[in-house]
Amino acid sequence: MIRPRKLILYLALTISTLKVLFAQEKKTSNYTQNISGVNVKFEMSAIAGGEFKMGSDAVEIGHKDTEGLHSVKISPFWISSHEMTWDIYEHFVYQDFDQTKNLGVDAISRPSKPYLDMTFGMGKEGHPAVGMTQYNAVQFCKWLYTRTGVFYRLPTEAEWEYACRAGTQTAFSFGNDTTQIAEYAWFSTNSLEKTQAIGSKKPNQWGLYDMHGNVAEWTLDQYIPNYYSQNTGKVQDPVAVAKTLYPHSVRGGSFQDDAPALRSAARRGSDARWKRMDPQIPKSNWWLPEAPFVGIRLVRPHLTPSKEEIEKFYNQKPIEDY
Amino acid sequence: MKRNKEIKPQTQRRAFLKTSAIIAGGVVLSNIPFSGVYADEGGTIKIALVGCGNRGTGALFQALETKYKIKVVAMADAFRDRLDKSYDAAFKKFGKDKVDVPEDKKFVGFDAYKYAIAEADVVLLVTPPGFRPLHFAEAIKQNKHVFMEKPVATDSPGIRSVLATAEEAKRKKLNVVVGLQRRYQNCYKETIKRIQDGVAGDIVSGQVYWNSGGVWVNPRVAGQTEMEYQMRNWYYFNWLCGDHINEQHVHNIDVANWVKNAYPVSAQGTGSRFLRTGKDHGEIYDNHTVEFVYADGTVIQSQCRHHEGTLNRVDESFQGTKGRAFLSANTNSGKLWDTKGNLLFNHAGKTDPNPYQTEHDELFEAIDKGEYKFADAERVAKSTLTSLLGRSATYSGKEVKWDEALNSQVNLMPEKLSWDALPKVLPDADGMYPFAIPGKSKVI
């Protein structure tokens, strides 16, 4: 997988190079993304670039060795205020159902139709879409691109944590006191073992909902336990480009997890076990029948890559799974 | 049936000789079905895969991942490309020691199954369900242990064939495991054991569901014969698939029969082709809802739907005189409540084994130890018949009795199986297929 690695490094370099050229950051604002042909939209929150301490201090309750504190610089971006819902995502899943087909050419790959109930009986309208592979999540971004012309992708781990912290250095964006957690998050204690409607808890200081809990969220990164220790000095826009299918990093914890797994610094790797109950070979590139807890939050980088770079990024072949 | 011309005459003769030898040997060995069967291979269990699609390949992987000394020695499929894809995946994963299938043991065509079965001790029958009665009969005739996928037939003559073969398998003490994997899944075993112990009282009603967005479509490709097209797009033809009330929903219907420890006496229901009505959608319906009535008056409601963008639901609920139950395969759930809604039992399934793997672990353990433990075919034939009873009810719009379904003479299989032969259901001038019209069509 040399190509995608090169691409993402290139994207990161491009962003940082241009940032040097345009030291004065352009002020951006929040916006609403409409999707033509269908009555769904989502909110994008503008996040200013900056520097933060990624990871957690050893004294933090729940701290792990994989979370070593280090300085990271982040370029500006937008992030979706909410987790993506089935209301939006399902148009991507089913070609015949898709009410957004407004283009002559439909050069996107769609998921195979899932044999199972991928809502896992947890509800659909207003609930986060779940159970998709990371490849599936990236292809959803491509579908959105063909509908909106806007380059969306998954957040890097660093962008995700920066957005989750919203300027804080505590275990959670609301502080260290877990007695408050139920005001901000759906997790094992209050979720009744199900996803819940997005945005039904308090947001963080930057207006982002459900960063802690509800569903864990895919990132672009390979999950490398000691990745942070490889990043010394001030790191600009780090991303661990995936070479293997497992593990990819997911962040934020889910409705199934206890409080420590919801911490801003908490990291988790995807696992082949999430696809264990797929009885077919080759196993699906699209679905994870044992991951009802993983979903999607979108990022749009402040600086849009070129059309060629975007197409290269979206057209990466899935990493083979046997 | 004609041999497929892709197999060279030389190979054909060798395969035939080998078949005869094993059949002859099998007759002797049937008195002692375990000892000595694999002695010539140093105790290695030899398996053959019949049906090399994605599920067939999945079943092969599960067999090869059991801890026993085992290898695949022959493969069969109607299509060479499917066989090659399956072989390549298995060889890449398991290597030569476990995937020992030389070119002359790759059999292609409608009668490939006979030759592959002859090579093995255990056969995996994983083609579309329309072929299962034929393949199962041949496997038992050749004295082989069997893993086969659900459902096991698509019409009543097929059911009667499987029931007869199931008897023969019992007589010969050949293990038969069928892939209704909920039967091998802990949440079902633990919860239904408690239901049958009376924790929820007598079960008097229930609801079983497979509501999803549907499955794949393989559109017609220029140059295909009608037979090849139907084989490639098999989900949409009843002789191959039996409709989704059979192919998928049999899982949930079997759970109802398991909970009731009985089969229904009659069914009535409604269904239609409402949204999925294109040229590549054959003759099956896209929704069915059926009331299955059991001898004690219990009514189980079944619902299966392939509509995109609607509520998804694949699970089972039951109500008893003392409580109620909920079961769900893909969340490993099994729950029981009393009539006031107090939770009585909640299966903790997070770390449960994979039931698809358990089926193979248990089958091959029995075979390895020389034990006779599994006779799944009869009950799966009866649960398959329950699905076909439901289909008869929705297609006809009438109440259908169990015995009518069991004894129906309607035979969906083509007169002849070859690439230039015609299936019984054919498209009209516009490429559309006839389908059942309630109140008009004779379906039973």
PDB file of C-alpha atoms in Angstrom, chain A residues 54-232:
ATOM      1  CA  MET A  54      -2.017  14.822  22.611  1.00  0.00           C
ATOM      2  CA  GLY A  55      -2.290  11.843  24.950  1.00  0.00           C
ATOM      3  CA  SER A  56      -2.746  11.764  28.708  1.00  0.00           C
ATOM      4  CA  ASP A  57      -0.729  12.203  31.845  1.00  0.00           C
ATOM      5  CA  ALA A  58       0.233   9.064  33.736  1.00  0.00           C
ATOM      6  CA  VAL A  59      -1.863  10.160  36.730  1.00  0.00           C
ATOM      7  CA  GLU A  60      -5.085  10.301  34.692  1.00  0.00           C
ATOM      8  CA  ILE A  61      -7.513   7.568  35.734  1.00  0.00           C
ATOM      9  CA  GLY A  62      -7.580   5.037  32.911  1.00  0.00           C
ATOM     10  CA  HIS A  63      -4.273   6.227  31.378  1.00  0.00           C
ATOM     11  CA  LYS A  64      -2.449   3.676  29.253  1.00  0.00           C
ATOM     12  CA  ASP A  65       1.132   3.432  27.983  1.00  0.00           C
ATOM     13  CA  THR A  66      -0.126   4.004  24.441  1.00  0.00           C
ATOM     14  CA  GLU A  67      -1.215   7.547  25.370  1.00  0.00           C
ATOM     15  CA  GLY A  68       2.151   9.215  26.035  1.00  0.00           C
ATOM     16  CA  LEU A  69       1.838  13.019  26.150  1.00  0.00           C
ATOM     17  CA  HIS A  70       3.415  14.876  23.228  1.00  0.00           C
ATOM     18  CA  SER A  71       2.960  18.166  21.388  1.00  0.00           C
ATOM     19  CA  VAL A  72       1.103  18.196  18.114  1.00  0.00           C
ATOM     20  CA  LYS A  73       0.316  21.025  15.716  1.00  0.00           C
ATOM     21  CA  ILE A  74      -2.904  20.832  13.778  1.00  0.00           C
ATOM     22  CA  SER A  75      -3.912  22.690  10.607  1.00  0.00           C
ATOM     23  CA  PRO A  76      -7.403  24.151  10.501  1.00  0.00           C
ATOM     24  CA  PHE A  77     -10.302  21.960   9.397  1.00  0.00           C
ATOM     25  CA  TRP A  78     -14.022  21.472   9.698  1.00  0.00           C
ATOM     26  CA  ILE A  79     -15.503  18.527  11.550  1.00  0.00           C
ATOM     27  CA  SER A  80     -19.097  17.334  11.550  1.00  0.00           C
ATOM     28  CA  SER A  81     -20.877  18.428  14.690  1.00  0.00           C
ATOM     29  CA  HIS A  82     -22.593  15.054  14.890  1.00  0.00           C
ATOM     30  CA  GLU A  83     -22.000  11.429  14.072  1.00  0.00           C
ATOM     31  CA  MET A  84     -23.344  10.492  10.610  1.00  0.00           C
ATOM     32  CA  THR A  85     -26.858   9.064  10.805  1.00  0.00           C
ATOM     33  CA  TRP A  86     -28.546   6.265   8.878  1.00  0.00           C
ATOM     34  CA  ASP A  87     -30.799   8.981   7.400  1.00  0.00           C
ATOM     35  CA  ILE A  88     -27.830  10.175   5.345  1.00  0.00           C
ATOM     36  CA  TYR A  89     -25.731   7.051   5.097  1.00  0.00           C
ATOM     37  CA  GLU A  90     -28.460   4.705   3.869  1.00  0.00           C
ATOM     38  CA  HIS A  91     -28.704   6.550   0.562  1.00  0.00           C
ATOM     39  CA  PHE A  92     -25.129   5.465  -0.063  1.00  0.00           C
ATOM     40  CA  VAL A  93     -25.880   1.841   0.894  1.00  0.00           C
ATOM     41  CA  TYR A  94     -28.717   1.183  -1.535  1.00  0.00           C
ATOM     42  CA  GLN A  95     -28.509   2.293  -5.144  1.00  0.00           C
ATOM     43  CA  ASP A  96     -32.237   1.916  -5.784  1.00  0.00           C
ATOM     44  CA  PHE A  97     -33.105   3.768  -2.596  1.00  0.00           C
ATOM     45  CA  ASP A  98     -30.607   6.598  -3.198  1.00  0.00           C
ATOM     46  CA  GLN A  99     -32.598   9.761  -3.792  1.00  0.00           C
ATOM     47  CA  THR A 100     -29.491  11.831  -4.501  1.00  0.00           C
ATOM     48  CA  LYS A 101     -28.724  10.430  -7.937  1.00  0.00           C
ATOM     49  CA  ASN A 102     -28.404  13.771  -9.649  1.00  0.00           C
ATOM     50  CA  LEU A 103     -25.362  13.036 -11.768  1.00  0.00           C
ATOM     51  CA  GLY A 104     -25.241  11.269 -15.102  1.00  0.00           C
ATOM     52  CA  VAL A 105     -22.320   9.108 -14.067  1.00  0.00           C
ATOM     53  CA  ASP A 106     -22.435   7.169 -10.839  1.00  0.00           C
ATOM     54  CA  ALA A 107     -18.797   6.097 -10.585  1.00  0.00           C
ATOM     55  CA  ILE A 108     -18.917   5.097  -6.950  1.00  0.00           C
ATOM     56  CA  SER A 109     -18.625   1.701  -5.352  1.00  0.00           C
ATOM     57  CA  ARG A 110     -21.439   0.840  -3.045  1.00  0.00           C
ATOM     58  CA  PRO A 111     -21.474  -1.659  -0.204  1.00  0.00           C
ATOM     59  CA  SER A 112     -22.699  -5.155  -0.855  1.00  0.00           C
ATOM     60  CA  LYS A 113     -26.191  -5.377   0.577  1.00  0.00           C
ATOM     61  CA  PRO A 114     -25.764  -6.551   4.150  1.00  0.00           C
ATOM     62  CA  TYR A 115     -27.377  -9.924   4.878  1.00  0.00           C
ATOM     63  CA  LEU A 116     -27.837  -9.019   8.502  1.00  0.00           C
ATOM     64  CA  ASP A 117     -29.683  -6.230  10.221  1.00  0.00           C
ATOM     65  CA  MET A 118     -26.830  -3.745  10.500  1.00  0.00           C
ATOM     66  CA  THR A 119     -28.901  -1.534  12.803  1.00  0.00           C
ATOM     67  CA  PHE A 120     -28.749  -4.463  15.257  1.00  0.00           C
ATOM     68  CA  GLY A 121     -32.260  -3.611  16.374  1.00  0.00           C
ATOM     69  CA  MET A 122     -31.037  -0.295  17.839  1.00  0.00           C
ATOM     70  CA  GLY A 123     -33.028   2.062  15.642  1.00  0.00           C
ATOM     71  CA  LYS A 124     -32.426   3.982  12.462  1.00  0.00           C
ATOM     72  CA  GLU A 125     -33.956   7.462  12.186  1.00  0.00           C
ATOM     73  CA  GLY A 126     -31.700   9.948  13.945  1.00  0.00           C
ATOM     74  CA  HIS A 127     -29.350   7.222  15.116  1.00  0.00           C
ATOM     75  CA  PRO A 128     -25.719   6.957  14.074  1.00  0.00           C
ATOM     76  CA  ALA A 129     -24.955   4.569  11.216  1.00  0.00           C
ATOM     77  CA  VAL A 130     -22.833   1.703  12.521  1.00  0.00           C
ATOM     78  CA  GLY A 131     -21.069  -1.525  11.623  1.00  0.00           C
ATOM     79  CA  MET A 132     -19.329  -0.298   8.482  1.00  0.00           C
ATOM     80  CA  THR A 133     -15.672  -1.041   7.770  1.00  0.00           C
ATOM     81  CA  GLN A 134     -13.168   1.795   7.587  1.00  0.00           C
ATOM     82  CA  TYR A 135     -13.020   1.241   3.800  1.00  0.00           C
ATOM     83  CA  ASN A 136     -16.800   1.559   3.674  1.00  0.00           C
ATOM     84  CA  ALA A 137     -16.580   4.826   5.653  1.00  0.00           C
ATOM     85  CA  VAL A 138     -14.048   6.229   3.173  1.00  0.00           C
ATOM     86  CA  GLN A 139     -16.239   5.192   0.224  1.00  0.00           C
ATOM     87  CA  PHE A 140     -19.153   6.960   1.910  1.00  0.00           C
ATOM     88  CA  CYS A 141     -16.979  10.097   1.826  1.00  0.00           C
ATOM     89  CA  LYS A 142     -16.482   9.535  -1.891  1.00  0.00           C
ATOM     90  CA  TRP A 143     -20.225   9.228  -2.420  1.00  0.00           C
ATOM     91  CA  LEU A 144     -20.683  12.519  -0.558  1.00  0.00           C
ATOM     92  CA  TYR A 145     -18.003  14.103  -2.744  1.00  0.00           C
ATOM     93  CA  THR A 146     -19.872  13.105  -5.905  1.00  0.00           C
ATOM     94  CA  ARG A 147     -23.036  14.651  -4.433  1.00  0.00           C
ATOM     95  CA  THR A 148     -21.596  17.842  -2.947  1.00  0.00           C
ATOM     96  CA  GLY A 149     -18.283  18.477  -4.681  1.00  0.00           C
ATOM     97  CA  VAL A 150     -16.724  18.856  -1.218  1.00  0.00           C
ATOM     98  CA  PHE A 151     -13.759  16.737  -0.164  1.00  0.00           C
ATOM     99  CA  TYR A 152     -14.713  14.877   3.001  1.00  0.00           C
ATOM    100  CA  ARG A 153     -12.587  12.306   4.743  1.00  0.00           C
ATOM    101  CA  LEU A 154     -12.207  10.661   8.138  1.00  0.00           C
ATOM    102  CA  PRO A 155     -10.352  12.579  10.857  1.00  0.00           C
ATOM    103  CA  THR A 156      -6.794  11.692  11.720  1.00  0.00           C
ATOM    104  CA  GLU A 157      -6.369  10.488  15.304  1.00  0.00           C
ATOM    105  CA  ALA A 158      -4.688  13.800  16.085  1.00  0.00           C
ATOM    106  CA  GLU A 159      -7.482  15.906  14.559  1.00  0.00           C
ATOM    107  CA  TRP A 160     -10.038  13.803  16.374  1.00  0.00           C
ATOM    108  CA  GLU A 161      -8.424  14.251  19.765  1.00  0.00           C
ATOM    109  CA  TYR A 162      -7.814  17.965  19.186  1.00  0.00           C
ATOM    110  CA  ALA A 163     -11.507  18.412  18.365  1.00  0.00           C
ATOM    111  CA  CYS A 164     -12.629  16.247  21.268  1.00  0.00           C
ATOM    112  CA  ARG A 165     -10.506  18.143  23.800  1.00  0.00           C
ATOM    113  CA  ALA A 166     -11.729  21.520  22.532  1.00  0.00           C
ATOM    114  CA  GLY A 167      -8.877  23.214  24.339  1.00  0.00           C
ATOM    115  CA  THR A 168      -9.039  21.133  27.522  1.00  0.00           C
ATOM    116  CA  GLN A 169      -6.361  18.923  29.017  1.00  0.00           C
ATOM    117  CA  THR A 170      -8.647  16.964  31.348  1.00  0.00           C
ATOM    118  CA  ALA A 171      -9.777  13.352  30.949  1.00  0.00           C
ATOM    119  CA  PHE A 172     -13.018  14.505  29.342  1.00  0.00           C
ATOM    120  CA  SER A 173     -13.860  17.783  27.662  1.00  0.00           C
ATOM    121  CA  PHE A 174     -16.121  18.602  30.627  1.00  0.00           C
ATOM    122  CA  GLY A 175     -13.399  17.895  33.218  1.00  0.00           C
ATOM    123  CA  ASN A 176     -12.193  14.949  35.237  1.00  0.00           C
ATOM    124  CA  ASP A 177     -15.363  14.370  37.216  1.00  0.00           C
ATOM    125  CA  THR A 178     -17.133  11.286  35.890  1.00  0.00           C
ATOM    126  CA  THR A 179     -20.255  12.106  37.897  1.00  0.00           C
ATOM    127  CA  GLN A 180     -21.070  14.596  35.113  1.00  0.00           C
ATOM    128  CA  ILE A 181     -20.555  12.154  32.289  1.00  0.00           C
ATOM    129  CA  ALA A 182     -24.220  11.257  31.812  1.00  0.00           C
ATOM    130  CA  GLU A 183     -24.920  14.877  30.837  1.00  0.00           C
ATOM    131  CA  TYR A 184     -22.521  14.562  27.921  1.00  0.00           C
ATOM    132  CA  ALA A 185     -22.389  10.959  26.832  1.00  0.00           C
ATOM    133  CA  TRP A 186     -24.216   7.733  26.089  1.00  0.00           C
ATOM    134  CA  PHE A 187     -22.189   4.882  27.589  1.00  0.00           C
ATOM    135  CA  SER A 188     -22.652   1.532  29.320  1.00  0.00           C
ATOM    136  CA  THR A 189     -24.489   2.952  32.325  1.00  0.00           C
ATOM    137  CA  ASN A 190     -27.207   4.937  30.558  1.00  0.00           C
ATOM    138  CA  SER A 191     -27.453   3.608  26.987  1.00  0.00           C
ATOM    139  CA  LEU A 192     -29.602   0.484  27.559  1.00  0.00           C
ATOM    140  CA  GLU A 193     -27.096  -1.288  25.282  1.00  0.00           C
ATOM    141  CA  LYS A 194     -28.142   0.765  22.258  1.00  0.00           C
ATOM    142  CA  THR A 195     -27.072   3.726  20.180  1.00  0.00           C
ATOM    143  CA  GLN A 196     -29.125   6.823  20.938  1.00  0.00           C
ATOM    144  CA  ALA A 197     -30.334   9.714  18.802  1.00  0.00           C
ATOM    145  CA  ILE A 198     -27.444  12.008  17.916  1.00  0.00           C
ATOM    146  CA  GLY A 199     -27.129  15.362  19.657  1.00  0.00           C
ATOM    147  CA  SER A 200     -29.334  14.427  22.596  1.00  0.00           C
ATOM    148  CA  LYS A 201     -26.576  15.194  25.147  1.00  0.00           C
ATOM    149  CA  LYS A 202     -24.588  18.383  25.779  1.00  0.00           C
ATOM    150  CA  PRO A 203     -21.902  19.348  23.253  1.00  0.00           C
ATOM    151  CA  ASN A 204     -18.286  20.169  24.079  1.00  0.00           C
ATOM    152  CA  GLN A 205     -16.910  23.720  24.129  1.00  0.00           C
ATOM    153  CA  TRP A 206     -16.525  23.733  20.354  1.00  0.00           C
ATOM    154  CA  GLY A 207     -20.111  22.629  19.737  1.00  0.00           C
ATOM    155  CA  LEU A 208     -19.387  18.992  18.945  1.00  0.00           C
ATOM    156  CA  TYR A 209     -21.883  16.386  20.129  1.00  0.00           C
ATOM    157  CA  ASP A 210     -21.268  12.771  21.170  1.00  0.00           C
ATOM    158  CA  MET A 211     -17.478  12.964  20.927  1.00  0.00           C
ATOM    159  CA  HIS A 212     -17.539  10.930  24.128  1.00  0.00           C
ATOM    160  CA  GLY A 213     -19.665   7.792  23.688  1.00  0.00           C
ATOM    161  CA  ASN A 214     -22.701   6.879  21.594  1.00  0.00           C
ATOM    162  CA  VAL A 215     -20.545   5.310  18.846  1.00  0.00           C
ATOM    163  CA  ALA A 216     -16.789   5.049  18.590  1.00  0.00           C
ATOM    164  CA  GLU A 217     -15.562   6.839  15.471  1.00  0.00           C
ATOM    165  CA  TRP A 218     -13.278   5.715  12.682  1.00  0.00           C
ATOM    166  CA  THR A 219     -10.065   7.606  12.038  1.00  0.00           C
ATOM    167  CA  LEU A 220      -7.715   7.486   9.065  1.00  0.00           C
ATOM    168  CA  ASP A 221      -4.891   6.076  11.145  1.00  0.00           C
ATOM    169  CA  GLN A 222      -3.454   2.650  11.569  1.00  0.00           C
ATOM    170  CA  TYR A 223      -3.588   1.902  15.282  1.00  0.00           C
ATOM    171  CA  ILE A 224       0.066   1.709  16.328  1.00  0.00           C
ATOM    172  CA  PRO A 225       0.335   1.325  20.123  1.00  0.00           C
ATOM    173  CA  ASN A 226       3.695   3.096  20.416  1.00  0.00           C
ATOM    174  CA  TYR A 227       3.038   5.587  17.614  1.00  0.00           C
ATOM    175  CA  TYR A 228       3.190   8.599  19.932  1.00  0.00           C
ATOM    176  CA  SER A 229       6.692   7.743  21.090  1.00  0.00           C
ATOM    177  CA  GLN A 230       7.801   7.839  17.456  1.00  0.00           C
ATOM    178  CA  ASN A 231       6.712  11.477  17.269  1.00  0.00           C
ATOM    179  CA  THR A 232       9.305  13.551  19.060  1.00  0.00           C
TER     180      THR A 232
END
